[in-house]
mmCIF file of C-alpha atoms and ligand atoms in Angstrom:
data_model
loop_
_atom_site.group_PDB
_atom_site.id
_atom_site.type_symbol
_atom_site.label_atom_id
_atom_site.label_comp_id
_atom_site.label_asym_id
_atom_site.label_seq_id
_atom_site.Cartn_x
_atom_site.Cartn_y
_atom_site.Cartn_z
ATOM 1 C CA MET A 1 0.230 0.098 -0.030
ATOM 2 C CA SER A 2 1.440 3.523 -1.011
ATOM 3 C CA THR A 3 1.051 6.314 1.578
ATOM 4 C CA MET A 4 0.679 8.709 -0.923
ATOM 5 C CA ASP A 5 -2.648 10.500 -0.268
ATOM 6 C CA THR A 6 -5.163 10.195 -2.800
ATOM 7 C CA VAL A 7 -6.523 13.386 -5.105
ATOM 8 C CA VAL A 8 -9.312 13.589 -7.088
ATOM 9 C CA SER A 9 -10.684 16.635 -9.126
ATOM 10 C CA GLY A 10 -12.741 17.313 -11.930
ATOM 11 C CA ILE A 11 -13.841 20.086 -14.747
ATOM 12 C CA ARG A 12 -16.855 20.186 -16.246
ATOM 13 C CA SER A 13 -16.676 19.958 -19.988
ATOM 14 C CA THR A 14 -18.932 22.841 -20.583
ATOM 15 C CA GLY A 15 -16.573 25.176 -22.806
ATOM 16 C CA ASN A 16 -12.600 25.742 -23.260
ATOM 17 C CA LEU A 17 -10.385 26.351 -20.072
ATOM 18 C CA HIS A 18 -9.772 30.258 -19.410
ATOM 19 C CA LEU A 19 -7.232 31.317 -17.505
ATOM 20 C CA GLY A 20 -9.512 31.248 -14.356
ATOM 21 C CA ASN A 21 -9.222 27.474 -14.413
ATOM 22 C CA TYR A 22 -5.682 27.833 -14.982
ATOM 23 C CA PHE A 23 -4.568 29.417 -11.931
ATOM 24 C CA GLY A 24 -7.673 28.364 -9.750
ATOM 25 C CA ALA A 25 -7.104 24.761 -10.564
ATOM 26 C CA ILE A 26 -4.917 23.557 -13.056
ATOM 27 C CA LYS A 27 -1.623 25.402 -11.765
ATOM 28 C CA ASN A 28 -2.370 23.660 -8.632
ATOM 29 C CA PHE A 29 -3.176 19.868 -10.242
ATOM 30 C CA LEU A 30 0.519 20.207 -11.839
ATOM 31 C CA LYS A 31 2.223 20.521 -8.139
ATOM 32 C CA MET A 32 -0.122 17.797 -6.415
ATOM 33 C CA GLN A 33 0.472 15.351 -9.570
ATOM 34 C CA LYS A 34 3.770 14.677 -8.135
ATOM 35 C CA GLU A 35 3.065 13.893 -4.624
ATOM 36 C CA ASN A 36 0.257 12.190 -4.634
ATOM 37 C CA ASN A 37 -2.167 9.432 -6.286
ATOM 38 C CA CYS A 38 -3.953 11.574 -8.467
ATOM 39 C CA TYR A 39 -7.272 11.040 -10.107
ATOM 40 C CA PHE A 40 -8.203 14.080 -12.768
ATOM 41 C CA PHE A 41 -11.336 13.640 -15.038
ATOM 42 C CA ILE A 42 -13.806 15.772 -17.036
ATOM 43 C CA ALA A 43 -17.333 15.783 -15.556
ATOM 44 C CA ASP A 44 -19.040 15.003 -18.969
ATOM 45 C CA TYR A 45 -22.156 13.461 -16.705
ATOM 46 C CA HIS A 46 -22.348 16.833 -14.681
ATOM 47 C CA ALA A 47 -21.903 18.357 -18.235
ATOM 48 C CA LEU A 48 -25.157 16.991 -19.311
ATOM 49 C CA THR A 49 -27.497 19.076 -16.768
ATOM 50 C CA THR A 50 -27.312 21.945 -19.192
ATOM 51 C CA HIS A 51 -28.643 20.055 -21.979
ATOM 52 C CA PRO A 52 -25.609 20.075 -24.856
ATOM 53 C CA ARG A 53 -26.585 18.779 -28.361
ATOM 54 C CA PRO A 54 -24.585 15.528 -28.512
ATOM 55 C CA ASP A 55 -22.046 17.326 -31.255
ATOM 56 C CA ASP A 56 -21.027 19.885 -28.864
ATOM 57 C CA LEU A 57 -20.882 17.249 -26.144
ATOM 58 C CA HIS A 58 -18.388 15.324 -27.538
ATOM 59 C CA GLY A 59 -16.545 18.688 -29.192
ATOM 60 C CA ASN A 60 -15.939 19.722 -25.774
ATOM 61 C CA ILE A 61 -14.980 16.655 -23.973
ATOM 62 C CA LYS A 62 -12.281 16.223 -26.498
ATOM 63 C CA GLN A 63 -11.096 19.863 -26.020
ATOM 64 C CA VAL A 64 -10.845 19.730 -22.168
ATOM 65 C CA LEU A 65 -8.944 16.314 -22.464
ATOM 66 C CA ALA A 66 -6.419 18.251 -25.366
ATOM 67 C CA GLU A 67 -6.378 21.261 -22.945
ATOM 68 C CA TYR A 68 -5.378 19.195 -19.457
ATOM 69 C CA LEU A 69 -2.561 17.672 -21.045
ATOM 70 C CA ALA A 70 -1.343 20.756 -23.142
ATOM 71 C CA CYS A 71 -0.884 22.434 -19.664
ATOM 72 C CA GLY A 72 1.032 19.737 -18.195
ATOM 73 C CA ILE A 73 -1.191 16.979 -16.868
ATOM 74 C CA ASP A 74 0.478 13.992 -17.093
ATOM 75 C CA PRO A 75 -1.109 11.105 -18.218
ATOM 76 C CA GLU A 76 1.977 8.570 -16.908
ATOM 77 C CA ILE A 77 2.133 10.241 -13.705
ATOM 78 C CA ALA A 78 -2.037 10.971 -12.609
ATOM 79 C CA THR A 79 -5.170 8.799 -14.188
ATOM 80 C CA VAL A 80 -6.530 11.161 -16.462
ATOM 81 C CA PHE A 81 -10.073 9.916 -17.364
ATOM 82 C CA ILE A 82 -13.429 11.081 -18.635
ATOM 83 C CA GLN A 83 -16.259 10.648 -16.096
ATOM 84 C CA SER A 84 -18.706 8.780 -18.591
ATOM 85 C CA ASP A 85 -16.450 6.137 -18.936
ATOM 86 C CA VAL A 86 -16.181 4.697 -15.502
ATOM 87 C CA PRO A 87 -19.939 3.599 -14.825
ATOM 88 C CA GLU A 88 -18.934 2.480 -11.731
ATOM 89 C CA VAL A 89 -19.546 6.266 -10.452
ATOM 90 C CA SER A 90 -23.361 6.314 -11.696
ATOM 91 C CA GLU A 91 -23.696 3.239 -9.374
ATOM 92 C CA LEU A 92 -22.320 5.097 -6.636
ATOM 93 C CA TYR A 93 -24.741 7.726 -7.591
ATOM 94 C CA LEU A 94 -27.500 5.780 -7.317
ATOM 95 C CA LEU A 95 -26.747 4.148 -4.005
ATOM 96 C CA MET A 96 -25.919 7.226 -2.720
ATOM 97 C CA ASN A 97 -29.387 9.104 -3.500
ATOM 98 C CA MET A 98 -30.889 6.700 -1.522
ATOM 99 C CA ASN A 99 -29.036 8.881 2.013
ATOM 100 C CA ALA A 100 -29.278 12.248 0.143
ATOM 101 C CA TYR A 101 -32.376 14.482 1.273
ATOM 102 C CA VAL A 102 -34.323 16.039 -0.842
ATOM 103 C CA GLY A 103 -34.335 18.971 1.751
ATOM 104 C CA GLU A 104 -30.394 19.414 2.030
ATOM 105 C CA LEU A 105 -30.098 19.321 -1.883
ATOM 106 C CA GLU A 106 -32.604 22.116 -2.437
ATOM 107 C CA ARG A 107 -31.219 24.170 0.071
ATOM 108 C CA THR A 108 -27.138 24.239 -1.554
ATOM 109 C CA THR A 109 -26.567 27.528 -3.129
ATOM 110 C CA SER A 110 -25.345 26.119 -6.003
ATOM 111 C CA PHE A 111 -28.615 24.559 -6.779
ATOM 112 C CA LYS A 112 -30.732 28.094 -5.424
ATOM 113 C CA ASP A 113 -28.268 29.968 -8.065
ATOM 114 C CA LYS A 114 -29.284 27.185 -11.072
ATOM 115 C CA ILE A 115 -33.212 27.704 -10.505
ATOM 116 C CA ARG A 116 -32.529 31.545 -11.066
ATOM 117 C CA LYS A 117 -30.055 30.953 -14.039
ATOM 118 C CA GLN A 118 -31.995 28.521 -16.013
ATOM 119 C CA SER A 119 -35.859 28.249 -14.665
ATOM 120 C CA ASP A 120 -36.400 27.013 -17.770
ATOM 121 C CA ASN A 121 -34.676 23.747 -16.642
ATOM 122 C CA ILE A 122 -34.731 22.796 -13.315
ATOM 123 C CA ASN A 123 -33.810 19.144 -13.956
ATOM 124 C CA ALA A 124 -33.366 16.760 -10.630
ATOM 125 C CA GLY A 125 -29.844 16.294 -12.015
ATOM 126 C CA LEU A 126 -29.386 19.721 -10.928
ATOM 127 C CA LEU A 127 -30.575 19.039 -7.604
ATOM 128 C CA THR A 128 -28.350 15.759 -7.282
ATOM 129 C CA TYR A 129 -25.770 17.179 -8.769
ATOM 130 C CA PRO A 130 -23.662 17.072 -5.507
ATOM 131 C CA VAL A 131 -23.900 13.840 -4.981
ATOM 132 C CA LEU A 132 -22.889 12.822 -8.102
ATOM 133 C CA MET A 133 -20.004 15.012 -7.280
ATOM 134 C CA ALA A 134 -19.573 12.940 -3.791
ATOM 135 C CA ALA A 135 -19.518 9.853 -6.062
ATOM 136 C CA ASP A 136 -16.878 10.962 -7.968
ATOM 137 C CA ILE A 137 -14.724 12.108 -4.818
ATOM 138 C CA ILE A 138 -15.354 8.833 -2.511
ATOM 139 C CA ILE A 139 -15.105 6.002 -5.397
ATOM 140 C CA HIS A 140 -11.499 6.552 -5.363
ATOM 141 C CA LYS A 141 -11.759 7.107 -1.137
ATOM 142 C CA ALA A 142 -9.775 10.577 -1.725
ATOM 143 C CA ASN A 143 -8.404 12.545 0.949
ATOM 144 C CA LYS A 144 -8.157 15.654 -0.683
ATOM 145 C CA VAL A 145 -9.599 17.581 -2.880
ATOM 146 C CA PRO A 146 -8.299 20.979 -5.209
ATOM 147 C CA VAL A 147 -11.033 22.924 -5.374
ATOM 148 C CA GLY A 148 -12.034 26.646 -5.537
ATOM 149 C CA LYS A 149 -14.137 28.625 -3.391
ATOM 150 C CA ASP A 150 -17.094 28.198 -5.198
ATOM 151 C CA GLN A 151 -17.067 24.251 -4.795
ATOM 152 C CA GLU A 152 -16.599 24.271 -1.218
ATOM 153 C CA GLN A 153 -20.422 23.858 -0.253
ATOM 154 C CA ASN A 154 -20.582 20.773 -2.581
ATOM 155 C CA LEU A 155 -17.227 19.480 -0.977
ATOM 156 C CA GLU A 156 -18.839 20.028 2.271
ATOM 157 C CA MET A 157 -21.791 17.864 1.506
ATOM 158 C CA THR A 158 -19.542 14.960 0.068
ATOM 159 C CA ARG A 159 -17.822 15.140 3.701
ATOM 160 C CA ARG A 160 -21.682 14.871 5.167
ATOM 161 C CA PHE A 161 -22.719 11.935 2.767
ATOM 162 C CA ALA A 162 -19.300 10.276 3.381
ATOM 163 C CA ARG A 163 -19.952 10.101 7.255
ATOM 164 C CA ARG A 164 -23.319 9.365 6.860
ATOM 165 C CA PHE A 165 -22.981 6.479 4.900
ATOM 166 C CA ASN A 166 -20.053 5.433 7.598
ATOM 167 C CA MET A 167 -22.750 5.867 10.436
ATOM 168 C CA MET A 168 -25.457 4.063 8.899
ATOM 169 C CA TYR A 169 -23.387 0.495 8.588
ATOM 170 C CA GLU A 170 -21.127 1.338 11.165
ATOM 171 C CA VAL A 171 -18.124 1.274 8.994
ATOM 172 C CA ASN A 172 -15.448 3.388 8.655
ATOM 173 C CA TYR A 173 -14.752 2.636 5.029
ATOM 174 C CA PHE A 174 -14.890 6.297 3.329
ATOM 175 C CA PRO A 175 -12.543 9.042 3.943
ATOM 176 C CA GLU A 176 -14.093 12.296 4.398
ATOM 177 C CA PRO A 177 -11.932 14.263 2.116
ATOM 178 C CA ASP A 178 -10.265 18.122 2.850
ATOM 179 C CA ALA A 179 -10.392 20.991 0.492
ATOM 180 C CA TYR A 180 -7.141 21.622 -0.999
ATOM 181 C CA ASN A 181 -5.354 24.218 -2.166
ATOM 182 C CA PHE A 182 -1.632 26.100 -2.202
ATOM 183 C CA GLY A 183 -2.725 28.513 -0.098
ATOM 184 C CA GLU A 184 -1.691 31.558 -1.606
ATOM 185 C CA GLN A 185 -0.978 30.764 -4.801
ATOM 186 C CA LEU A 186 -4.762 29.589 -5.384
ATOM 187 C CA VAL A 187 -5.342 32.280 -7.413
ATOM 188 C CA LYS A 188 -9.268 33.866 -7.889
ATOM 189 C CA ILE A 189 -8.916 35.620 -11.655
ATOM 190 C CA PRO A 190 -11.293 38.090 -12.241
ATOM 191 C CA GLY A 191 -13.330 38.802 -15.558
ATOM 192 C CA LEU A 192 -12.577 41.542 -17.918
ATOM 193 C CA ASP A 193 -15.744 43.366 -17.425
ATOM 194 C CA GLY A 194 -15.083 44.910 -14.533
ATOM 195 C CA THR A 195 -16.495 42.607 -11.443
ATOM 196 C CA GLY A 196 -16.737 38.967 -11.048
ATOM 197 C CA LYS A 197 -14.933 35.741 -11.254
ATOM 198 C CA MET A 198 -14.176 34.566 -15.190
ATOM 199 C CA GLY A 199 -16.520 32.124 -16.263
ATOM 200 C CA LYS A 200 -16.796 29.907 -19.496
ATOM 201 C CA SER A 201 -20.468 31.692 -19.996
ATOM 202 C CA GLU A 202 -20.269 35.105 -18.824
ATOM 203 C CA GLY A 203 -18.066 36.149 -21.713
ATOM 204 C CA ASN A 204 -15.417 37.642 -20.029
ATOM 205 C CA GLY A 205 -13.083 34.952 -20.148
ATOM 206 C CA ILE A 206 -9.896 34.565 -21.857
ATOM 207 C CA PHE A 207 -9.328 31.004 -23.120
ATOM 208 C CA LEU A 208 -6.161 28.921 -23.305
ATOM 209 C CA ALA A 209 -6.915 28.326 -26.739
ATOM 210 C CA ASP A 210 -7.769 31.843 -28.128
ATOM 211 C CA THR A 211 -5.679 33.624 -30.659
ATOM 212 C CA PRO A 212 -3.176 36.167 -30.107
ATOM 213 C CA SER A 213 -5.751 38.665 -31.880
ATOM 214 C CA GLU A 214 -8.488 37.443 -29.868
ATOM 215 C CA ILE A 215 -6.813 38.053 -27.170
ATOM 216 C CA ARG A 216 -5.861 41.439 -27.746
ATOM 217 C CA LYS A 217 -9.060 42.627 -28.529
ATOM 218 C CA LYS A 218 -10.919 40.895 -25.418
ATOM 219 C CA VAL A 219 -7.972 42.661 -23.379
ATOM 220 C CA MET A 220 -8.254 46.044 -25.036
ATOM 221 C CA ARG A 221 -12.001 46.280 -24.552
ATOM 222 C CA ALA A 222 -11.409 45.371 -20.758
ATOM 223 C CA VAL A 223 -13.669 47.305 -18.629
ATOM 224 C CA THR A 224 -11.677 50.263 -16.657
ATOM 225 C CA ASP A 225 -12.300 53.794 -15.185
ATOM 226 C CA THR A 226 -11.968 57.408 -16.043
ATOM 227 C CA GLY A 227 -8.365 57.358 -14.624
ATOM 228 C CA PRO A 228 -6.996 58.257 -11.432
ATOM 229 C CA VAL A 229 -7.038 61.737 -10.337
ATOM 230 C CA THR A 230 -5.588 61.520 -6.181
ATOM 231 C CA PRO A 231 -2.290 60.595 -5.810
ATOM 232 C CA GLY A 232 -1.464 57.216 -3.750
ATOM 233 C CA LYS A 233 -5.342 56.086 -4.093
ATOM 234 C CA GLU A 234 -5.955 52.268 -4.748
ATOM 235 C CA PRO A 235 -7.242 51.599 -8.331
ATOM 236 C CA SER A 236 -10.835 51.035 -8.337
ATOM 237 C CA GLU A 237 -12.592 47.172 -8.599
ATOM 238 C CA PRO A 238 -12.314 47.004 -12.454
ATOM 239 C CA VAL A 239 -8.713 48.051 -12.566
ATOM 240 C CA LYS A 240 -7.376 45.860 -9.897
ATOM 241 C CA ASN A 241 -8.980 43.284 -11.631
ATOM 242 C CA LEU A 242 -6.217 43.708 -14.693
ATOM 243 C CA PHE A 243 -3.526 43.973 -11.905
ATOM 244 C CA THR A 244 -4.677 40.750 -10.689
ATOM 245 C CA ILE A 245 -4.558 39.118 -14.117
ATOM 246 C CA MET A 246 -1.013 41.120 -14.545
ATOM 247 C CA ASN A 247 0.280 39.475 -11.784
ATOM 248 C CA VAL A 248 0.372 35.914 -12.663
ATOM 249 C CA VAL A 249 1.414 36.658 -16.327
ATOM 250 C CA SER A 250 3.684 39.528 -16.204
ATOM 251 C CA THR A 251 7.382 39.977 -14.399
ATOM 252 C CA GLN A 252 7.085 42.131 -10.704
ATOM 253 C CA GLU A 253 8.716 44.748 -12.737
ATOM 254 C CA THR A 254 6.166 45.507 -15.185
ATOM 255 C CA VAL A 255 3.017 45.206 -12.525
ATOM 256 C CA ASN A 256 5.559 47.707 -10.847
ATOM 257 C CA PHE A 257 6.049 49.873 -13.118
ATOM 258 C CA PHE A 258 2.080 50.295 -13.738
ATOM 259 C CA LEU A 259 1.007 50.300 -10.137
ATOM 260 C CA GLU A 260 3.584 53.002 -9.949
ATOM 261 C CA LYS A 261 2.084 54.802 -12.924
ATOM 262 C CA HIS A 262 -1.378 54.494 -11.141
ATOM 263 C CA SER A 263 -0.340 55.999 -7.905
ATOM 264 C CA SER A 264 1.200 59.316 -9.363
ATOM 265 C CA CYS A 265 -1.955 59.493 -11.778
ATOM 266 C CA GLU A 266 -0.072 59.194 -14.500
ATOM 267 C CA ILE A 267 -0.772 55.594 -16.165
ATOM 268 C CA ARG A 268 -2.632 54.998 -19.592
ATOM 269 C CA TYR A 269 -4.733 52.700 -19.604
ATOM 270 C CA GLY A 270 -4.078 51.834 -23.243
ATOM 271 C CA ASP A 271 -0.484 51.093 -22.366
ATOM 272 C CA MET A 272 -1.437 49.086 -19.250
ATOM 273 C CA LYS A 273 -3.359 46.707 -21.821
ATOM 274 C CA LYS A 274 -0.793 46.241 -24.695
ATOM 275 C CA GLN A 275 1.333 45.321 -22.167
ATOM 276 C CA LEU A 276 -1.322 43.040 -20.286
ATOM 277 C CA ALA A 277 -2.391 41.509 -23.771
ATOM 278 C CA GLU A 278 1.022 40.708 -24.491
ATOM 279 C CA ASP A 279 2.231 39.047 -21.448
ATOM 280 C CA ILE A 280 -1.240 36.769 -21.497
ATOM 281 C CA ILE A 281 -0.054 35.563 -25.120
ATOM 282 C CA LYS A 282 3.238 34.636 -24.196
ATOM 283 C CA PHE A 283 1.929 32.447 -21.239
ATOM 284 C CA THR A 284 -0.975 31.071 -23.328
ATOM 285 C CA ASP A 285 0.481 30.794 -27.040
ATOM 286 C CA PRO A 286 2.674 27.717 -26.586
ATOM 287 C CA ILE A 287 -0.082 26.136 -24.597
ATOM 288 C CA ARG A 288 -2.649 27.006 -27.429
ATOM 289 C CA SER A 289 -0.013 25.432 -30.157
ATOM 290 C CA LYS A 290 -0.210 22.110 -27.734
ATOM 291 C CA ILE A 291 -3.597 22.123 -27.484
ATOM 292 C CA ASN A 292 -3.736 22.059 -31.105
ATOM 293 C CA GLU A 293 -1.222 19.616 -32.152
ATOM 294 C CA ILE A 294 -2.821 17.336 -29.885
ATOM 295 C CA LEU A 295 -6.379 17.783 -31.123
ATOM 296 C CA SER A 296 -5.351 16.471 -34.419
ATOM 297 C CA ASP A 297 -3.861 13.338 -32.832
ATOM 298 C CA ASN A 298 -7.232 11.452 -32.235
ATOM 299 C CA LYS A 299 -5.058 8.145 -31.702
ATOM 300 C CA TYR A 300 -3.193 9.810 -29.113
ATOM 301 C CA LEU A 301 -6.235 11.176 -26.996
ATOM 302 C CA ALA A 302 -7.986 7.667 -27.609
ATOM 303 C CA LYS A 303 -4.897 6.154 -25.729
ATOM 304 C CA VAL A 304 -4.758 8.136 -22.934
ATOM 305 C CA ALA A 305 -8.753 7.797 -22.358
ATOM 306 C CA ALA A 306 -8.460 4.110 -22.434
ATOM 307 C CA GLU A 307 -5.767 3.802 -20.062
ATOM 308 C CA GLY A 308 -6.802 6.498 -17.930
ATOM 309 C CA ALA A 309 -10.376 4.624 -17.728
ATOM 310 C CA GLU A 310 -8.926 1.361 -17.333
ATOM 311 C CA LYS A 311 -7.123 2.930 -14.265
ATOM 312 C CA ALA A 312 -10.249 4.684 -13.045
ATOM 313 C CA ARG A 313 -12.354 1.568 -13.390
ATOM 314 C CA ALA A 314 -9.934 -0.749 -11.414
ATOM 315 C CA SER A 315 -9.922 1.673 -8.242
ATOM 316 C CA ALA A 316 -13.770 2.656 -8.570
ATOM 317 C CA SER A 317 -14.358 -1.040 -9.291
ATOM 318 C CA GLN A 318 -12.954 -2.043 -5.907
ATOM 319 C CA THR A 319 -15.231 0.393 -4.255
ATOM 320 C CA ILE A 320 -18.560 -0.692 -5.775
ATOM 321 C CA ARG A 321 -17.410 -4.256 -4.692
ATOM 322 C CA ASP A 322 -16.889 -3.219 -1.170
ATOM 323 C CA VAL A 323 -19.987 -0.950 -0.737
ATOM 324 C CA ARG A 324 -22.512 -3.542 -2.113
ATOM 325 C CA ARG A 325 -21.217 -5.716 0.300
ATOM 326 C CA ILE A 326 -21.728 -3.039 3.360
ATOM 327 C CA ILE A 327 -24.866 -2.459 1.972
ATOM 328 C CA GLY A 328 -26.061 -6.223 1.935
ATOM 329 C CA TYR A 329 -25.768 -7.437 -1.426
ATOM 330 C CA LYS A 330 -24.282 -10.491 -1.695
ATOM 331 C CA PRO A 331 -24.544 -14.025 -3.591
ATOM 332 C CA PHE A 332 -26.848 -16.285 -1.824
ATOM 333 C CA GLY A 333 -25.509 -18.755 0.302
ATOM 334 C CA GLN A 334 -23.166 -16.658 1.788
HETATM 335 N N1 LIG B 1 -18.035 20.546 -9.440
HETATM 336 C C1 LIG B 1 -17.326 20.736 -10.117
HETATM 337 C C2 LIG B 1 -17.733 22.456 -10.531
HETATM 338 O O1 LIG B 1 -17.849 22.727 -11.429
HETATM 339 C C3 LIG B 1 -16.924 19.932 -10.945
HETATM 340 C C4 LIG B 1 -16.223 18.599 -10.546
HETATM 341 C C5 LIG B 1 -17.521 17.827 -10.563
HETATM 342 C C6 LIG B 1 -15.544 18.050 -9.240
HETATM 343 N N2 LIG B 1 -17.479 16.628 -9.820
HETATM 344 C C7 LIG B 1 -16.110 16.783 -8.903
HETATM 345 C C8 LIG B 1 -14.671 18.965 -8.725
HETATM 346 C C9 LIG B 1 -15.441 15.931 -8.136
HETATM 347 C C10 LIG B 1 -14.147 18.074 -8.152
HETATM 348 C C11 LIG B 1 -14.068 16.567 -7.708
HETATM 349 O O2 LIG B 1 -16.069 22.747 -10.955
#
């Protein structure tokens, strides 16, 4: 038995990955993969809650897989797989649904958000989203889950479901997983529209696969303000957001240069944006060409997916065997 911690994390395949996904999640994955037993997957069952067209569903799964790999997630070290390739997770989801209460599911913030955002499609999958997420995590008996702030409540529910199962069957089977990040290195990347975080659907994001001209256009259009007038004053929210992005892609010197210009009220936001766009491009361009290279290699993608599925299923099927026995399913005569 290895003494390494088991890490599980996933990203929903609902669109291309953006800078927020990179600096909020993937950068942590890269650090964790060496020292832990990692399972990184594409949450494509979860993606069904928004009813994607079949071609879009497939295209998005392929895109996110290529993006994971292009960022440096190493399928030789970590287990990289597609959720729907591991049907065991849907069995555990069914079993866990029996011990999840409608009341607690209805009270989760993400569910209440969804009711507001997609009131024409409040399906049962949305309600039981935290149960599926719990199944993803506990099926590998994970100890650590690198997730952003917005997923903390879902992770709390995972802990609760794991604890409840253990109590109900008087076993100590599932560990209660902890949220995990590298402290200050987990940054929340804001969007370019002045408020809030970068999102896939918000239209405020810079994608890893964006071309240089798309990036320049987006950055030049980013919201700022009319310019500082009082020396030494803190930047306004939209400008602070640009500095936050600059902090992760530019050198400290560049950041300080524009901070000083801002502080002395001499800043020209156009110059700052030009610099920011070039620094983002410097960061994303090698990733973008890698994404395109991997996307054109279906054989490699198929191999990674198949090997990942095999490793994930080995771990998942062991858990399902144990859980079925604990619950009381067993062959006759035993
Ligand atoms: N709910 C997560 C999100 O929207 C994605 C996810 C699904 C996940 N299953 C998971 C994350 C298991 C961590 C572990 O970002």
